[in-house]
């Protein structure tokens, strides 16, 4: 059953940055997209590049490997449907980011 796990103090993840999390055998990238916190599987489906190093603009992360783009809110591919990435729910509670994982 999915449950929320406390993962990071949001003050330590400034806007435009990310942090790699290892939760229950999963590598997850937590992004601060201008105050909107989003968590996704940290792997591009194209070539397996880590997405945490990608540039983020308007809630879209660009893979640093080959430029594929994904909407951090939905996981949908912007330019290569039907490819997509796994999203995880994020809640902010008392200054901490919590990520829901199975």
PDB file of C-alpha atoms in Angstrom:
ATOM      1  CA  UNK A   1       0.000   0.000   0.000  1.00  0.00           C
ATOM      2  CA  UNK A   2       1.422   3.439  -0.908  1.00  0.00           C
ATOM      3  CA  UNK A   3       2.454   5.754   1.880  1.00  0.00           C
ATOM      4  CA  UNK A   4       4.110   9.139   2.196  1.00  0.00           C
ATOM      5  CA  UNK A   5       7.775   9.292   3.197  1.00  0.00           C
ATOM      6  CA  UNK A   6       9.417  12.475   4.514  1.00  0.00           C
ATOM      7  CA  UNK A   7      12.333  13.146   2.176  1.00  0.00           C
ATOM      8  CA  UNK A   8      13.703  16.693   2.322  1.00  0.00           C
ATOM      9  CA  UNK A   9      13.653  20.095   3.960  1.00  0.00           C
ATOM     10  CA  UNK A  10      12.288  22.300   1.168  1.00  0.00           C
ATOM     11  CA  UNK A  11      14.638  25.147   2.178  1.00  0.00           C
ATOM     12  CA  UNK A  12      17.517  22.950   0.967  1.00  0.00           C
ATOM     13  CA  UNK A  13      16.077  22.686  -2.564  1.00  0.00           C
ATOM     14  CA  UNK A  14      15.978  26.195  -4.059  1.00  0.00           C
ATOM     15  CA  UNK A  15      13.829  26.978  -7.117  1.00  0.00           C
ATOM     16  CA  UNK A  16      15.300  25.525 -10.303  1.00  0.00           C
ATOM     17  CA  UNK A  17      17.172  22.730  -8.531  1.00  0.00           C
ATOM     18  CA  UNK A  18      16.592  19.074  -7.754  1.00  0.00           C
ATOM     19  CA  UNK A  19      17.681  16.358  -5.381  1.00  0.00           C
ATOM     20  CA  UNK A  20      18.120  12.645  -6.003  1.00  0.00           C
ATOM     21  CA  UNK A  21      16.304  10.418  -3.521  1.00  0.00           C
ATOM     22  CA  UNK A  22      16.661   6.694  -2.944  1.00  0.00           C
ATOM     23  CA  UNK A  23      13.422   5.355  -1.517  1.00  0.00           C
ATOM     24  CA  UNK A  24      12.531   1.670  -1.269  1.00  0.00           C
ATOM     25  CA  UNK A  25      14.854   0.673  -4.089  1.00  0.00           C
ATOM     26  CA  UNK A  26      13.708   3.493  -6.385  1.00  0.00           C
ATOM     27  CA  UNK A  27      15.777   6.424  -7.628  1.00  0.00           C
ATOM     28  CA  UNK A  28      13.526   9.474  -7.636  1.00  0.00           C
ATOM     29  CA  UNK A  29      14.311  13.061  -8.635  1.00  0.00           C
ATOM     30  CA  UNK A  30      12.602  15.729  -6.541  1.00  0.00           C
ATOM     31  CA  UNK A  31      12.403  19.055  -8.406  1.00  0.00           C
ATOM     32  CA  UNK A  32      11.584  22.533  -7.189  1.00  0.00           C
ATOM     33  CA  UNK A  33      10.066  24.082 -10.314  1.00  0.00           C
ATOM     34  CA  UNK A  34       9.645  27.678  -9.122  1.00  0.00           C
ATOM     35  CA  UNK A  35       7.968  26.625  -5.880  1.00  0.00           C
ATOM     36  CA  UNK A  36       6.094  23.638  -7.317  1.00  0.00           C
ATOM     37  CA  UNK A  37       7.626  20.435  -5.969  1.00  0.00           C
ATOM     38  CA  UNK A  38       7.440  17.419  -8.296  1.00  0.00           C
ATOM     39  CA  UNK A  39       8.892  13.930  -7.967  1.00  0.00           C
ATOM     40  CA  UNK A  40       9.580  11.617 -10.910  1.00  0.00           C
ATOM     41  CA  UNK A  41      11.472   8.450 -11.707  1.00  0.00           C
ATOM     42  CA  UNK A  42      15.013   9.678 -12.313  1.00  0.00           C
ATOM     43  CA  UNK A  43      15.457   7.931 -15.662  1.00  0.00           C
ATOM     44  CA  UNK A  44      14.709   9.109 -19.182  1.00  0.00           C
ATOM     45  CA  UNK A  45      12.974   6.311 -21.133  1.00  0.00           C
ATOM     46  CA  UNK A  46      15.030   7.116 -24.238  1.00  0.00           C
ATOM     47  CA  UNK A  47      18.532   6.160 -23.100  1.00  0.00           C
ATOM     48  CA  UNK A  48      18.353   5.930 -19.311  1.00  0.00           C
ATOM     49  CA  UNK A  49      19.962   9.316 -18.624  1.00  0.00           C
ATOM     50  CA  UNK A  50      19.408  10.762 -15.141  1.00  0.00           C
ATOM     51  CA  UNK A  51      16.821  13.532 -15.343  1.00  0.00           C
ATOM     52  CA  UNK A  52      17.905  15.339 -12.166  1.00  0.00           C
ATOM     53  CA  UNK A  53      20.642  17.096 -14.163  1.00  0.00           C
ATOM     54  CA  UNK A  54      18.150  18.408 -16.720  1.00  0.00           C
ATOM     55  CA  UNK A  55      17.104  22.028 -17.101  1.00  0.00           C
ATOM     56  CA  UNK A  56      13.618  22.917 -15.859  1.00  0.00           C
ATOM     57  CA  UNK A  57      11.481  25.670 -17.355  1.00  0.00           C
ATOM     58  CA  UNK A  58       7.741  26.201 -16.847  1.00  0.00           C
ATOM     59  CA  UNK A  59       7.371  22.779 -15.211  1.00  0.00           C
ATOM     60  CA  UNK A  60       9.087  20.968 -18.099  1.00  0.00           C
ATOM     61  CA  UNK A  61      12.346  19.051 -17.566  1.00  0.00           C
ATOM     62  CA  UNK A  62      14.681  18.586 -20.523  1.00  0.00           C
ATOM     63  CA  UNK A  63      16.788  15.423 -20.494  1.00  0.00           C
ATOM     64  CA  UNK A  64      20.471  16.396 -20.546  1.00  0.00           C
ATOM     65  CA  UNK A  65      21.272  13.403 -22.763  1.00  0.00           C
ATOM     66  CA  UNK A  66      19.270  13.946 -25.931  1.00  0.00           C
ATOM     67  CA  UNK A  67      16.850  16.755 -25.160  1.00  0.00           C
ATOM     68  CA  UNK A  68      13.626  14.814 -24.625  1.00  0.00           C
ATOM     69  CA  UNK A  69      11.159  16.856 -22.567  1.00  0.00           C
ATOM     70  CA  UNK A  70       8.671  15.804 -19.898  1.00  0.00           C
ATOM     71  CA  UNK A  71       5.952  17.626 -17.992  1.00  0.00           C
ATOM     72  CA  UNK A  72       6.856  17.274 -14.312  1.00  0.00           C
ATOM     73  CA  UNK A  73       3.190  17.558 -13.266  1.00  0.00           C
ATOM     74  CA  UNK A  74       1.945  14.633 -15.370  1.00  0.00           C
ATOM     75  CA  UNK A  75       5.015  12.724 -16.560  1.00  0.00           C
ATOM     76  CA  UNK A  76       3.826  13.083 -20.153  1.00  0.00           C
ATOM     77  CA  UNK A  77       6.377  13.488 -22.919  1.00  0.00           C
ATOM     78  CA  UNK A  78       6.156  16.907 -24.546  1.00  0.00           C
ATOM     79  CA  UNK A  79       7.849  15.903 -27.781  1.00  0.00           C
ATOM     80  CA  UNK A  80       7.892  12.089 -28.003  1.00  0.00           C
ATOM     81  CA  UNK A  81       4.481  10.666 -27.102  1.00  0.00           C
ATOM     82  CA  UNK A  82       3.606   8.093 -25.960  1.00  0.00           C
ATOM     83  CA  UNK A  83       6.850   8.033 -23.938  1.00  0.00           C
ATOM     84  CA  UNK A  84       6.498   9.289 -20.401  1.00  0.00           C
ATOM     85  CA  UNK A  85       7.990   9.108 -16.932  1.00  0.00           C
ATOM     86  CA  UNK A  86       6.568   7.911 -13.626  1.00  0.00           C
ATOM     87  CA  UNK A  87       5.367  10.681 -11.301  1.00  0.00           C
ATOM     88  CA  UNK A  88       5.021  10.438  -7.539  1.00  0.00           C
ATOM     89  CA  UNK A  89       2.667  12.564  -5.443  1.00  0.00           C
ATOM     90  CA  UNK A  90       4.354  15.235  -3.342  1.00  0.00           C
ATOM     91  CA  UNK A  91       2.954  17.009  -0.302  1.00  0.00           C
ATOM     92  CA  UNK A  92       4.566  19.853   1.611  1.00  0.00           C
ATOM     93  CA  UNK A  93       4.015  19.640   5.364  1.00  0.00           C
ATOM     94  CA  UNK A  94       5.547  22.099   7.815  1.00  0.00           C
ATOM     95  CA  UNK A  95       8.481  22.849   5.507  1.00  0.00           C
ATOM     96  CA  UNK A  96       9.180  19.239   4.552  1.00  0.00           C
ATOM     97  CA  UNK A  97       8.590  17.463   1.242  1.00  0.00           C
ATOM     98  CA  UNK A  98       6.825  14.124   1.527  1.00  0.00           C
ATOM     99  CA  UNK A  99       6.722  11.719  -1.446  1.00  0.00           C
ATOM    100  CA  UNK A 100       4.135   8.963  -1.850  1.00  0.00           C
ATOM    101  CA  UNK A 101       5.742   5.664  -2.835  1.00  0.00           C
ATOM    102  CA  UNK A 102       4.300   2.171  -3.236  1.00  0.00           C
TER     103      UNK A 102
END
